[in-house]
Coordinates of C-alpha atoms in Angstrom, one line a residue:
M1448 CA 14.8 -4.5 21.5
C1449 CA 11.8 -6.7 22.0
V1450 CA 9.5 -3.6 22.0
L1451 CA 10.9 -2.4 18.7
I1452 CA 10.3 -5.8 17.1
V1453 CA 6.7 -5.9 18.3
L1454 CA 6.1 -2.4 17.0
R1455 CA 7.6 -3.2 13.6
I1456 CA 5.4 -6.3 13.3
K1457 CA 2.4 -4.3 14.2
S1458 CA 3.3 -1.7 11.7
V1459 CA 3.5 -4.3 8.9
F1460 CA 0.3 -6.0 10.0
F1461 CA -1.5 -2.6 10.0
K1462 CA -0.2 -1.8 6.5
V1463 CA -1.3 -5.1 5.0
K1464 CA -4.7 -5.0 6.7
F1465 CA -5.2 -1.4 5.5
C1466 CA -4.3 -2.3 2.0
R1467 CA -6.5 -5.3 1.8
H1468 CA -9.4 -3.3 3.2
N1469 CA -9.0 -0.9 0.3
Q1470 CA -8.5 -3.7 -2.3
L1471 CA -4.8 -2.9 -2.4
F1472 CA -1.8 -5.2 -1.8
G1473 CA 1.4 -4.3 0.0
R1474 CA 3.5 -1.9 -2.1
Y1475 CA 0.9 -1.7 -4.9
L1476 CA -1.6 1.0 -4.6
L1477 CA -4.7 1.7 -6.8
N1478 CA -3.9 4.1 -9.7
R1479 CA -7.1 6.1 -10.0
Y1480 CA -6.1 7.7 -13.3
I1481 CA -6.4 4.5 -15.4
E1482 CA -9.5 2.3 -15.8
T1483 CA -9.7 -1.0 -14.0
G1484 CA -12.1 -3.8 -14.7
Q1485 CA -13.2 -7.4 -14.2
F1486 CA -12.6 -10.4 -16.4
N1487 CA -15.1 -13.2 -16.6
A1488 CA -14.2 -15.5 -19.4
V1489 CA -15.3 -19.1 -19.7
G1490 CA -13.9 -20.7 -16.5
A1491 CA -11.7 -17.8 -15.6
H1492 CA -12.9 -15.2 -13.1
G1493 CA -11.1 -12.4 -11.3
R1494 CA -10.3 -8.7 -11.3
A1495 CA -7.7 -6.5 -13.1
R1496 CA -6.6 -3.3 -11.4
S1497 CA -4.4 -0.5 -12.5
V1498 CA -1.8 -0.1 -9.8
L1499 CA 1.2 2.0 -8.7
D1500 CA 4.4 0.5 -7.4
T1501 CA 5.1 2.7 -4.5
L1502 CA 8.6 1.2 -3.9
L1503 CA 9.9 2.1 -7.4
D1504 CA 7.4 4.8 -8.2
R1505 CA 6.1 3.2 -11.4
G1506 CA 2.5 3.7 -12.4
D1507 CA 2.0 2.0 -15.8
L1508 CA 1.2 -1.4 -14.2
V1509 CA -1.8 -3.7 -14.1
M1510 CA -2.4 -6.3 -11.4
K1511 CA -4.6 -9.2 -12.1
S1512 CA -5.9 -11.2 -9.1
T1513 CA -8.0 -14.3 -8.9
R1514 CA -9.1 -16.7 -6.2
D1515 CA -8.8 -19.7 -8.5
P1516 CA -5.4 -21.3 -8.2
E1517 CA -5.9 -23.1 -11.5
V1518 CA -6.1 -19.8 -13.4
Y1519 CA -2.9 -18.6 -11.7
R1520 CA -1.2 -22.0 -12.4
R1521 CA -2.0 -21.7 -16.1
E1522 CA -1.3 -18.0 -16.7
L1523 CA 2.0 -17.6 -14.8
P1524 CA 4.1 -20.1 -16.9
V1525 CA 2.9 -18.3 -20.1
L1526 CA 3.8 -14.9 -18.8
H1527 CA 7.2 -16.3 -17.8
A1528 CA 7.7 -17.9 -21.3
M1529 CA 6.7 -14.8 -23.2
R1530 CA 8.9 -12.3 -21.4
G1531 CA 10.7 -10.1 -23.9
F1532 CA 8.5 -11.1 -26.9
A1533 CA 6.6 -8.5 -28.8
G1534 CA 2.8 -8.8 -28.5
F1535 CA 2.7 -9.8 -24.9
P1536 CA 2.6 -8.1 -21.5
L1537 CA 5.8 -8.0 -19.5
L1538 CA 5.6 -9.9 -16.2
Y1539 CA 6.7 -7.5 -13.5
D1540 CA 5.8 -9.3 -10.2
Y1541 CA 3.7 -12.1 -8.8
F1542 CA 2.7 -13.2 -5.3
T1543 CA -0.2 -14.6 -3.2
T1544 CA -1.8 -12.8 -0.3
P1545 CA -1.8 -14.3 3.3
P1546 CA -4.8 -16.5 4.0
A1547 CA -5.1 -14.9 7.5
F1548 CA -6.9 -11.9 5.9
G1549 CA -9.6 -13.9 4.0
D1550 CA -9.5 -15.9 0.8
V1551 CA -6.1 -16.3 -0.8
E1552 CA -5.7 -14.0 -3.7
Y1553 CA -3.3 -15.1 -6.5
C1554 CA -1.8 -12.0 -8.1
F1555 CA 0.6 -11.1 -10.8
V1556 CA 1.6 -7.7 -12.1
T1557 CA 2.4 -6.7 -15.7
D1558 CA 3.1 -3.6 -17.6
Y1559 CA 0.1 -1.7 -19.0
G1560 CA -0.7 -3.1 -22.4
G1561 CA -3.2 -0.6 -23.7
E1562 CA -6.9 -0.4 -24.4
C1563 CA -9.3 -3.2 -25.4
I1564 CA -9.6 -3.2 -29.1
D1565 CA -13.4 -3.4 -28.8
D1566 CA -13.5 -0.1 -26.8
I1567 CA -11.3 1.5 -29.5
A1568 CA -13.6 0.2 -32.2
R1569 CA -16.7 1.7 -30.6
R1570 CA -15.0 5.0 -30.3
S1571 CA -13.9 4.7 -33.9
G1572 CA -17.5 4.3 -35.3
G1573 CA -17.7 0.6 -34.9
R1574 CA -15.5 -0.3 -37.9
F1575 CA -11.9 0.0 -39.1
S1576 CA -10.5 0.6 -42.5
H1577 CA -9.7 -2.4 -44.7
S1578 CA -6.0 -1.6 -44.5
N1579 CA -6.0 -1.4 -40.7
I1580 CA -8.0 -4.7 -40.5
M1581 CA -5.2 -6.4 -42.5
R1582 CA -2.5 -4.8 -40.3
I1583 CA -4.3 -5.9 -37.1
S1584 CA -4.8 -9.4 -38.4
F1585 CA -1.1 -9.8 -39.3
Q1586 CA 0.0 -8.5 -35.9
L1587 CA -2.4 -10.8 -34.1
L1588 CA -1.5 -13.9 -36.0
W1589 CA 2.2 -13.2 -35.6
A1590 CA 1.8 -12.8 -31.8
L1591 CA -0.2 -16.1 -31.6
E1592 CA 2.4 -18.0 -33.6
T1593 CA 5.1 -16.7 -31.3
L1594 CA 3.0 -18.1 -28.4
H1595 CA 2.6 -21.4 -30.3
Q1596 CA 6.4 -21.6 -30.9
R1597 CA 6.9 -21.2 -27.2
G1598 CA 4.7 -24.2 -26.6
F1599 CA 1.3 -22.9 -25.6
V1600 CA -2.2 -22.4 -27.1
H1601 CA -4.3 -19.4 -25.9
R1602 CA -7.8 -21.0 -26.2
D1603 CA -9.7 -17.7 -25.6
V1604 CA -8.8 -15.2 -28.4
H1605 CA -11.5 -12.5 -28.6
C1606 CA -12.0 -8.8 -28.7
G1607 CA -11.7 -8.5 -24.9
N1608 CA -8.3 -10.1 -24.8
V1609 CA -6.6 -8.0 -27.5
L1610 CA -5.2 -4.6 -26.7
L1611 CA -3.9 -1.7 -28.7
R1612 CA -1.5 0.9 -27.4
R1613 CA 0.1 4.0 -28.9
E1614 CA 3.7 3.6 -27.8
F1615 CA 6.2 6.3 -27.0
D1616 CA 7.5 6.3 -30.6
G1617 CA 3.9 7.0 -31.8
V1618 CA 3.4 3.5 -33.3
V1619 CA 0.2 1.6 -32.3
R1620 CA 1.1 -2.0 -31.3
L1621 CA -1.0 -5.0 -30.4
K1622 CA -0.8 -7.2 -27.3
I1623 CA -2.6 -10.4 -26.3
I1624 CA -3.6 -10.8 -22.7
D1625 CA -5.5 -13.2 -20.4
F1626 CA -3.9 -16.7 -20.4
G1627 CA -6.2 -18.2 -17.7
L1628 CA -7.4 -20.9 -20.1
S1629 CA -4.0 -21.4 -21.8
L1630 CA -2.4 -24.9 -21.9
P1631 CA 0.7 -26.5 -23.4
R1632 CA 0.2 -27.3 -27.1
Y1633 CA 1.1 -31.0 -26.6
P1634 CA -0.6 -33.2 -25.8
L1635 CA -3.5 -31.6 -27.6
P1636 CA -5.8 -30.5 -24.8
Y1637 CA -9.4 -31.7 -25.0
P1638 CA -12.0 -29.2 -23.5
E1639 CA -12.7 -29.8 -19.9
I1640 CA -15.7 -27.5 -20.3
N1641 CA -18.1 -26.5 -23.1
M1642 CA -16.0 -23.8 -25.0
T1643 CA -18.7 -23.0 -27.5
S1644 CA -18.6 -19.2 -28.2
W1645 CA -18.9 -16.7 -31.0
H1646 CA -15.1 -16.6 -31.4
A1647 CA -14.5 -20.4 -31.2
S1648 CA -13.8 -22.5 -34.3
L1649 CA -16.2 -25.0 -35.6
Q1650 CA -14.0 -27.8 -34.3
V1651 CA -14.0 -26.3 -30.8
C1652 CA -17.8 -26.1 -30.8
R1653 CA -17.8 -29.8 -31.7
G1654 CA -15.8 -30.6 -28.7
E1655 CA -12.6 -31.6 -30.6
A1656 CA -9.1 -31.4 -29.2
Y1657 CA -7.7 -27.9 -29.3
S1658 CA -4.8 -27.1 -31.6
R1659 CA -2.9 -24.0 -32.8
F1660 CA -5.4 -23.8 -35.8
D1661 CA -8.2 -23.0 -33.4
D1662 CA -6.4 -20.0 -32.1
L1663 CA -5.7 -18.9 -35.7
I1664 CA -9.4 -19.3 -36.6
S1665 CA -10.4 -17.2 -33.6
A1666 CA -8.0 -14.5 -34.7
I1667 CA -9.6 -14.5 -38.2
F1668 CA -13.0 -14.2 -36.6
L1669 CA -11.9 -11.2 -34.6
P1670 CA -11.7 -8.5 -37.4
M1671 CA -15.1 -9.5 -38.6
W1672 CA -16.5 -7.4 -35.6
F1673 CA -14.9 -4.3 -37.2
I1674 CA -16.3 -4.7 -40.7
P1675 CA -18.9 -5.5 -39.3
V1676 CA -19.9 -9.0 -40.3
D1677 CA -21.9 -11.3 -38.0
P1678 CA -22.6 -14.8 -39.4
F1679 CA -23.1 -16.4 -36.0
G1680 CA -25.7 -14.2 -34.2
G1681 CA -26.1 -13.9 -30.5
V1682 CA -27.7 -17.2 -29.5
R1683 CA -25.2 -19.7 -28.1
A1684 CA -27.3 -22.7 -28.8
E1685 CA -27.3 -21.8 -32.5
Y1686 CA -23.5 -21.2 -32.9
L1687 CA -22.6 -24.8 -34.0
Q1688 CA -25.1 -24.9 -36.8
K1689 CA -24.3 -21.4 -38.0
K1690 CA -20.6 -22.2 -38.0
I1691 CA -21.3 -25.3 -40.1
T1692 CA -23.1 -23.1 -42.6
F1693 CA -20.3 -20.5 -42.6
D1694 CA -17.7 -23.1 -43.0
A1695 CA -19.4 -24.4 -46.1
N1696 CA -19.3 -21.0 -47.9
P1697 CA -17.3 -18.3 -46.0
H1698 CA -16.9 -16.1 -49.1
S1699 CA -20.6 -15.4 -49.2
W1700 CA -20.3 -13.1 -46.2
F1701 CA -17.7 -10.7 -47.5
P1702 CA -17.6 -7.9 -50.1
E1703 CA -15.0 -8.4 -52.8
E1704 CA -12.3 -6.2 -51.1
L1705 CA -12.5 -8.3 -48.0
E1706 CA -12.8 -11.8 -49.5
W1707 CA -9.2 -12.3 -48.4
I1708 CA -10.6 -13.0 -44.9
A1709 CA -12.5 -15.9 -46.2
D1710 CA -9.4 -17.0 -48.2
L1711 CA -7.4 -16.9 -45.0
Y1712 CA -10.0 -18.9 -43.2
T1713 CA -9.8 -21.5 -45.9
E1714 CA -6.0 -21.5 -45.9
V1715 CA -5.9 -22.2 -42.1
N1716 CA -8.3 -25.1 -42.5
I1717 CA -6.3 -26.6 -45.4
Q1718 CA -3.3 -26.5 -43.1
R1719 CA -5.2 -28.5 -40.5
T1720 CA -4.9 -31.5 -42.8
S1721 CA -1.8 -30.7 -44.9
G1722 CA 0.4 -29.5 -41.9
F1723 CA 1.2 -26.1 -40.6
S1724 CA 3.4 -23.8 -42.7
H1725 CA 4.5 -20.5 -41.1
T1726 CA 5.8 -19.3 -44.5
D1727 CA 2.5 -19.9 -46.3
L1728 CA 0.5 -18.3 -43.5
F1729 CA 2.3 -15.0 -43.5
D1730 CA 3.1 -14.9 -47.2
F1731 CA -0.6 -15.1 -47.7
F1732 CA -0.9 -11.4 -46.8
Y1733 CA 1.7 -10.4 -49.4
R1734 CA 0.1 -12.5 -52.1
T1735 CA -3.3 -11.0 -51.4
D1736 CA -2.0 -7.5 -52.1
P1737 CA 1.6 -7.3 -53.3
E1738 CA 1.4 -3.5 -53.2
F1739 CA 0.5 -3.4 -49.5
D1740 CA 2.8 -4.0 -46.5
P1741 CA 0.8 -5.6 -43.7
T1742 CA 3.6 -4.7 -41.2
S1743 CA 3.2 -1.0 -41.9
P1744 CA 2.0 1.1 -38.9
I1745 CA -1.7 1.1 -38.0
V1746 CA -3.3 4.4 -39.1
Y1747 CA -4.9 6.4 -36.3
R1748 CA -5.6 9.9 -34.9
V1749 CA -5.9 11.2 -31.4
E1750 CA -8.9 13.2 -30.2
N1751 CA -9.3 14.4 -26.6
N1752 CA -6.3 12.3 -25.8
Q1753 CA -8.1 9.2 -27.0
L1754 CA -7.0 6.8 -29.7
I1755 CA -9.2 6.5 -32.8
L1756 CA -8.4 4.2 -35.6
E1757 CA -9.2 4.8 -39.3

């Protein structure tokens, strides 16, 4: 009996060691048919891997791992809180690796959410149709407000953290990922690091406390990539001044058919002082174009098994 126990322990040890050597973890094996990548946001570093659950034979999974316990501590409660809500990855599993085999890895596994919207945009000619921009904006704001109602702010909304996926019913849906910088909405979190970025609001670049409105402003900046409109340039040291200039006259940057983006930016900033109104925020889309339904399906085509948006 003792021999059997020793052999079993050796077998488990060998399996874990073999998996770690190949950057794999226990029952989760690398799925070579779907891209993997790294994430390197402000203050959040790690790796995302497409994996296969060998125990349940499920392959549409992504495992994110980090050696920073703070990233893990922030992200895991959000994933728990958002289970079952549209627009968010479904938490499948979470665990840490034994320290005996090197640095501790903090891992969690979610379902596959889709492709980065920026990658899809490049494949789609660098821009989306005006109607698709409105549909994407509505879905993104709706998902963020769901997050806010559950008690969190994202604090890092940009093109790399927004995914699109053509689901089994043929409808393209949006998901938000990467909650390594997320914090509870209250008390309003002050930045512990310099969060100045292209997608950050003017208030965040000034170092003010972060609120739901800053997430919403980042969501409004996101579709500007796909027009394309670039009022802030690529020099981080110039972002603050250029955001001040943009804030003074946002309408000057948009053609007439897209001035609704500047109007939406103004609406959110008005609500900073007047108070948040869920109804006013989403009724805005219907007031802008009463003949258009912003909840209608995103229009796309598939070429060579790849998603292309109109």
